[in-house]
Structure formats: structure tokens, C-alpha cells
mmCIF file of C-alpha atoms in Angstrom:
data_model
loop_
_atom_site.group_PDB
_atom_site.id
_atom_site.type_symbol
_atom_site.label_atom_id
_atom_site.label_comp_id
_atom_site.label_asym_id
_atom_site.label_seq_id
_atom_site.Cartn_x
_atom_site.Cartn_y
_atom_site.Cartn_z
ATOM 1 C CA UNK M 1 79.113 103.134 118.068
ATOM 2 C CA UNK M 2 82.100 102.616 116.128
ATOM 3 C CA UNK M 3 84.902 100.922 118.423
ATOM 4 C CA UNK M 4 88.742 100.828 117.531
ATOM 5 C CA UNK M 5 90.830 98.704 120.185
ATOM 6 C CA UNK M 6 95.029 98.711 119.567
ATOM 7 C CA UNK M 7 96.793 96.173 122.167
ATOM 8 C CA UNK M 8 99.822 96.421 123.279
ATOM 9 C CA UNK M 9 99.722 100.191 123.805
ATOM 10 C CA UNK M 10 103.056 99.870 123.872
ATOM 11 C CA UNK M 11 106.129 97.571 122.878
ATOM 12 C CA UNK M 12 109.674 97.500 123.101
ATOM 13 C CA UNK M 13 112.034 95.345 121.033
ATOM 14 C CA UNK M 14 115.361 94.324 120.395
ATOM 15 C CA UNK M 15 116.979 94.368 116.341
ATOM 16 C CA UNK M 16 114.978 91.141 115.031
ATOM 17 C CA UNK M 17 113.057 90.641 117.047
ATOM 18 C CA UNK M 18 109.394 89.764 115.053
ATOM 19 C CA UNK M 19 106.115 90.837 117.286
ATOM 20 C CA UNK M 20 102.203 91.255 116.087
ATOM 21 C CA UNK M 21 100.391 94.313 116.911
ATOM 22 C CA UNK M 22 96.761 93.917 117.077
ATOM 23 C CA UNK M 23 94.251 96.292 116.261
ATOM 24 C CA UNK M 24 90.435 94.751 117.183
ATOM 25 C CA UNK M 25 87.319 97.268 116.098
ATOM 26 C CA UNK M 26 83.359 96.344 116.633
ATOM 27 C CA UNK M 27 81.445 98.543 113.997
ATOM 28 C CA UNK M 28 78.272 98.399 111.987
ATOM 29 C CA UNK M 29 79.827 97.284 108.597
ATOM 30 C CA UNK M 30 83.195 97.901 108.443
ATOM 31 C CA UNK M 31 84.254 99.587 104.271
ATOM 32 C CA UNK M 32 88.326 99.474 104.861
ATOM 33 C CA UNK M 33 90.775 98.667 107.915
ATOM 34 C CA UNK M 34 94.017 101.501 107.402
ATOM 35 C CA UNK M 35 97.068 100.959 109.140
ATOM 36 C CA UNK M 36 99.431 104.083 109.897
ATOM 37 C CA UNK M 37 102.706 104.843 111.211
ATOM 38 C CA UNK M 38 103.422 108.259 112.927
ATOM 39 C CA UNK M 39 106.696 110.126 114.333
ATOM 40 C CA UNK M 40 106.998 111.946 116.960
ATOM 41 C CA UNK M 41 105.238 115.382 115.752
ATOM 42 C CA UNK M 42 104.398 114.291 112.247
ATOM 43 C CA UNK M 43 101.997 113.379 110.057
ATOM 44 C CA UNK M 44 100.083 109.958 110.057
ATOM 45 C CA UNK M 45 102.127 108.476 107.284
ATOM 46 C CA UNK M 46 100.002 106.124 104.790
ATOM 47 C CA UNK M 47 100.645 102.103 105.316
ATOM 48 C CA UNK M 48 98.177 100.084 104.459
ATOM 49 C CA UNK M 49 94.052 99.190 103.576
ATOM 50 C CA UNK M 50 92.826 95.646 103.656
ATOM 51 C CA UNK M 51 88.893 95.317 102.623
ATOM 52 C CA UNK M 52 87.983 91.850 103.413
ATOM 53 C CA UNK M 53 88.637 89.235 105.512
ATOM 54 C CA UNK M 54 91.420 86.892 105.402
ATOM 55 C CA UNK M 55 92.727 89.478 102.971
ATOM 56 C CA UNK M 56 96.506 90.283 103.708
ATOM 57 C CA UNK M 57 99.088 93.158 102.477
ATOM 58 C CA UNK M 58 103.018 93.491 102.713
ATOM 59 C CA UNK M 59 105.362 96.182 102.774
ATOM 60 C CA UNK M 60 109.019 95.493 103.574
ATOM 61 C CA UNK M 61 109.412 94.380 107.239
ATOM 62 C CA UNK M 62 105.531 94.778 107.417
ATOM 63 C CA UNK M 63 102.494 92.721 107.305
ATOM 64 C CA UNK M 64 98.489 93.779 107.674
ATOM 65 C CA UNK M 65 96.453 90.431 108.007
ATOM 66 C CA UNK M 66 92.331 90.942 108.337
ATOM 67 C CA UNK M 67 89.698 88.986 109.980
ATOM 68 C CA UNK M 68 85.683 89.682 110.454
ATOM 69 C CA UNK M 69 86.575 91.338 114.407
ATOM 70 C CA UNK M 70 90.692 92.337 114.334
ATOM 71 C CA UNK M 71 93.665 93.020 112.385
ATOM 72 C CA UNK M 72 97.384 92.140 112.769
ATOM 73 C CA UNK M 73 100.475 93.927 112.261
ATOM 74 C CA UNK M 74 103.325 92.053 112.072
ATOM 75 C CA UNK M 75 106.398 93.467 112.358
ATOM 76 C CA UNK M 76 109.159 91.074 110.759
ATOM 77 C CA UNK M 77 113.531 91.893 111.893
ATOM 78 C CA UNK M 78 111.967 94.764 112.942
ATOM 79 C CA UNK M 79 115.658 97.922 112.601
ATOM 80 C CA UNK M 80 115.407 101.083 114.596
ATOM 81 C CA UNK M 81 114.171 102.672 112.031
ATOM 82 C CA UNK M 82 111.344 101.373 112.640
ATOM 83 C CA UNK M 83 110.601 103.108 115.757
ATOM 84 C CA UNK M 84 107.468 104.613 115.539
ATOM 85 C CA UNK M 85 103.616 104.526 116.541
ATOM 86 C CA UNK M 86 101.126 102.342 114.400
ATOM 87 C CA UNK M 87 97.861 103.010 114.557
ATOM 88 C CA UNK M 88 94.875 101.120 113.200
ATOM 89 C CA UNK M 89 91.486 102.967 111.578
ATOM 90 C CA UNK M 90 88.113 101.850 110.431
ATOM 91 C CA UNK M 91 86.184 103.386 107.405
ATOM 92 C CA UNK M 92 82.052 101.873 107.706
ATOM 93 C CA UNK M 93 80.492 102.025 104.877
ATOM 94 C CA UNK M 94 77.891 105.500 105.545
ATOM 95 C CA UNK M 95 76.955 108.160 104.009
ATOM 96 C CA UNK M 96 80.623 110.291 105.476
ATOM 97 C CA UNK M 97 83.930 108.683 104.580
ATOM 98 C CA UNK M 98 86.003 109.687 107.780
ATOM 99 C CA UNK M 99 88.077 107.793 109.764
ATOM 100 C CA UNK M 100 87.701 106.166 113.317
ATOM 101 C CA UNK M 101 90.574 105.620 115.207
ATOM 102 C CA UNK M 102 92.846 103.295 117.364
ATOM 103 C CA UNK M 103 95.213 104.989 120.159
ATOM 104 C CA UNK M 104 97.891 103.103 118.468
ATOM 105 C CA UNK M 105 101.034 101.359 119.521
ATOM 106 C CA UNK M 106 104.243 102.539 120.237
ATOM 107 C CA UNK M 107 106.973 100.185 118.310
ATOM 108 C CA UNK M 108 110.800 101.211 120.095
ATOM 109 C CA UNK M 109 113.204 98.790 118.491
ATOM 110 C CA UNK M 110 116.309 98.246 119.772
ATOM 111 C CA UNK M 111 119.322 98.037 118.434
ATOM 112 C CA UNK F 1 106.131 113.668 101.681
ATOM 113 C CA UNK F 2 102.619 112.984 101.110
ATOM 114 C CA UNK F 3 102.632 116.443 99.153
ATOM 115 C CA UNK F 4 99.608 117.684 101.032
ATOM 116 C CA UNK F 5 101.015 121.168 102.709
ATOM 117 C CA UNK F 6 99.674 122.554 106.122
ATOM 118 C CA UNK F 7 100.764 126.228 107.234
ATOM 119 C CA UNK F 8 101.543 127.585 109.659
ATOM 120 C CA UNK F 9 104.150 124.406 110.927
ATOM 121 C CA UNK F 10 103.717 126.231 114.868
ATOM 122 C CA UNK F 11 101.076 128.562 116.268
ATOM 123 C CA UNK F 12 101.017 130.328 119.675
ATOM 124 C CA UNK F 13 97.787 132.047 120.404
ATOM 125 C CA UNK F 14 95.663 133.326 123.489
ATOM 126 C CA UNK F 15 92.834 132.362 124.541
ATOM 127 C CA UNK F 16 88.919 133.953 123.277
ATOM 128 C CA UNK F 17 91.635 134.688 119.930
ATOM 129 C CA UNK F 18 91.110 133.415 116.741
ATOM 130 C CA UNK F 19 93.111 131.100 114.912
ATOM 131 C CA UNK F 20 93.440 130.128 110.748
ATOM 132 C CA UNK F 21 94.981 126.895 109.506
ATOM 133 C CA UNK F 22 95.272 126.117 106.052
ATOM 134 C CA UNK F 23 95.744 123.426 103.966
ATOM 135 C CA UNK F 24 96.324 122.077 100.249
ATOM 136 C CA UNK F 25 95.294 118.960 99.154
ATOM 137 C CA UNK F 26 97.666 116.606 96.726
ATOM 138 C CA UNK F 27 96.847 117.767 92.967
ATOM 139 C CA UNK F 28 94.481 115.808 91.872
ATOM 140 C CA UNK F 29 92.632 115.174 94.597
ATOM 141 C CA UNK F 30 89.200 116.789 95.445
ATOM 142 C CA UNK F 31 88.818 115.429 99.147
ATOM 143 C CA UNK F 32 90.107 117.093 101.918
ATOM 144 C CA UNK F 33 89.541 116.204 105.461
ATOM 145 C CA UNK F 34 90.571 117.613 109.162
ATOM 146 C CA UNK F 35 91.482 115.815 112.308
ATOM 147 C CA UNK F 36 92.865 116.952 115.741
ATOM 148 C CA UNK F 37 94.769 115.043 117.467
ATOM 149 C CA UNK F 38 95.419 115.841 121.347
ATOM 150 C CA UNK F 39 96.765 113.889 123.619
ATOM 151 C CA UNK F 40 93.852 112.434 125.515
ATOM 152 C CA UNK F 41 91.233 111.869 122.760
ATOM 153 C CA UNK F 42 93.487 110.622 120.162
ATOM 154 C CA UNK F 43 93.410 111.104 116.421
ATOM 155 C CA UNK F 44 89.495 112.813 116.113
ATOM 156 C CA UNK F 45 87.431 113.944 112.802
ATOM 157 C CA UNK F 46 86.188 117.378 112.387
ATOM 158 C CA UNK F 47 84.530 117.709 108.948
ATOM 159 C CA UNK F 48 85.079 116.784 105.528
ATOM 160 C CA UNK F 49 85.132 118.665 102.197
ATOM 161 C CA UNK F 50 84.265 117.105 98.516
ATOM 162 C CA UNK F 51 85.429 120.160 95.685
ATOM 163 C CA UNK F 52 83.711 122.672 97.579
ATOM 164 C CA UNK F 53 80.415 121.528 99.287
ATOM 165 C CA UNK F 54 81.009 119.883 102.610
ATOM 166 C CA UNK F 55 80.634 116.251 103.295
ATOM 167 C CA UNK F 56 80.819 115.068 106.596
ATOM 168 C CA UNK F 57 81.114 116.062 110.361
ATOM 169 C CA UNK F 58 82.586 115.104 113.132
ATOM 170 C CA UNK F 59 82.790 116.069 116.407
ATOM 171 C CA UNK F 60 82.616 120.220 115.667
ATOM 172 C CA UNK F 61 82.951 122.774 117.962
ATOM 173 C CA UNK F 62 80.358 125.176 116.968
ATOM 174 C CA UNK F 63 84.103 127.560 117.974
ATOM 175 C CA UNK F 64 84.833 126.467 114.700
ATOM 176 C CA UNK F 65 84.164 126.093 110.729
ATOM 177 C CA UNK F 66 86.218 125.051 108.142
ATOM 178 C CA UNK F 67 85.422 126.141 103.978
ATOM 179 C CA UNK F 68 86.836 124.509 100.545
ATOM 180 C CA UNK F 69 88.032 127.066 98.334
ATOM 181 C CA UNK F 70 87.376 126.618 94.018
ATOM 182 C CA UNK F 71 91.038 125.929 94.035
ATOM 183 C CA UNK F 72 90.346 122.763 96.788
ATOM 184 C CA UNK F 73 92.679 124.659 98.985
ATOM 185 C CA UNK F 74 90.587 124.446 102.686
ATOM 186 C CA UNK F 75 90.898 126.081 105.669
ATOM 187 C CA UNK F 76 90.046 125.930 108.919
ATOM 188 C CA UNK F 77 88.736 128.666 111.402
ATOM 189 C CA UNK F 78 88.370 128.132 115.786
ATOM 190 C CA UNK F 79 87.411 131.601 116.825
ATOM 191 C CA UNK F 80 87.148 131.672 120.988
ATOM 192 C CA UNK F 81 90.433 129.548 121.993
ATOM 193 C CA UNK F 82 90.657 128.223 124.829
ATOM 194 C CA UNK F 83 93.297 126.371 126.588
ATOM 195 C CA UNK F 84 92.032 122.567 125.406
ATOM 196 C CA UNK F 85 91.950 123.213 121.907
ATOM 197 C CA UNK F 86 95.935 123.193 121.999
ATOM 198 C CA UNK F 87 96.318 120.462 119.904
ATOM 199 C CA UNK F 88 97.735 118.737 116.613
ATOM 200 C CA UNK F 89 95.755 119.706 113.511
ATOM 201 C CA UNK F 90 95.429 117.171 110.280
ATOM 202 C CA UNK F 91 94.343 117.663 106.802
ATOM 203 C CA UNK F 92 94.017 114.216 105.063
ATOM 204 C CA UNK F 93 93.266 114.512 101.240
ATOM 205 C CA UNK F 94 92.080 111.245 99.334
ATOM 206 C CA UNK F 95 91.393 111.026 95.930
ATOM 207 C CA UNK F 96 88.522 107.999 96.329
ATOM 208 C CA UNK F 97 87.027 108.777 99.551
ATOM 209 C CA UNK F 98 89.070 105.448 100.422
ATOM 210 C CA UNK F 99 93.196 105.957 101.490
ATOM 211 C CA UNK F 100 93.789 109.219 103.026
ATOM 212 C CA UNK F 101 96.715 111.417 102.539
ATOM 213 C CA UNK F 102 97.739 113.272 105.815
ATOM 214 C CA UNK F 103 99.462 116.386 106.048
ATOM 215 C CA UNK F 104 102.222 117.426 108.342
ATOM 216 C CA UNK F 105 100.529 119.016 110.928
ATOM 217 C CA UNK F 106 99.745 122.934 112.612
ATOM 218 C CA UNK F 107 100.561 122.175 115.949
ATOM 219 C CA UNK F 108 98.533 124.617 117.640
ATOM 220 C CA UNK F 109 99.326 126.310 121.434
ATOM 221 C CA UNK F 110 96.894 128.586 123.359
ATOM 222 C CA UNK F 111 97.980 130.320 125.963
#
């Protein structure tokens, strides 16, 4: 069975204090790995899709990387508005295109 | 704003009742996915439709059903509701079976 594990569960950062979130996965064949941001009571907001090991994508203060077993989401010099839950999801090579999500990392950035 | 709309935003009902959740995908997207998010289970895939036809099923209960109409909007029907069905229900749409864009969700409370 496909497994997606995110760590840590929660992360408290001071404004400007860079850090990384981890998403490790065990799947039968990865089609793509996705990162989403979710604010409380809102729908997940699409951030990145990564398809192959070595791939990197950036958006503002966020940078996502992918290896054969895990992905990292780096937050550089975070601001309070970066506070959210960050979700990682995998899509495997199969006839369906569902996303299997990890439990998420809740990031709190203090001013 | 992802472009995916869901109604209603909130729904409060009693055990044993039946409700219908509605989703309009982004313009041009043929795929619609339904997910359930609860505190203990996280985001779980329920069902996928593509251009009016069921494409894939996840852990969807027999009491739940869905359909996609010719205008591509989708409805998720939940019947014989139980307390444990209380959750956020999200619809997502996709232009290419890859990136999925989520709506704002419907919060269902079963009393």
C-alpha cells in the first residue's frame, strides 16, 4: 500500500528563520509528487508538482526538491503569512489519478 | 481563488438524513475528484469522474454516491448520515490528470 509520511507534525519558526519540511514516500511507481498549502477551513492550494528525482521548483520563499524516496519543502526567510499546513501528496502509475496525502506539517511563523 | 466552486459552504443536518453537495469545476476541466477530510483520517480520496463517467473509486462508503452531469458539474450524495460522516468535503478539478485544483469545501456537521 502506498504510504506518505510527513515530518515534523508541527514547526514553529521565528520570522526569517529558514527550515525544511520532509515528505517520505513508499509507492509502487511514482507518477508525481505534489505540494499543497492549506489554511484553516479552506481548500488546499496547489504549490508544486515534481516528477523525477533531482527536480526542483521554486515559488517565492518556497523551494521543493525530490529524491527517489523523499521530498523536501524548504522555506527561506519565512514571514508570518507563510503560516499554514503544508500537505504532500503522491500520484502513482495506475489507471486512476487519485492523490494520496500525508497528514501534513503545520507551520507557525512568529513575527 | 482556484476557480472551483462548491455549495453549500456549511451544512448541518441530523443522523439518518440525506444531503447533496455540489461542485462546479474550473472552466475546461473534464475531471472532477471528491475528497473527504476529517481530523483523524486526513484527506481521503472518494471518487473521480471524467467527462461524465466514473473513472476511479477510493474508500467511498456504499451510502455515498456521486455523478457528473453533461455540463460537467458534479454532485456528491450522502445518505443515512452518521455522526462520523461529519467532515470537510472537497471537490477538485484537473485539466490534465496531474495537477488538481481544490474548491473551498463544504463543511458537513451531522448532529
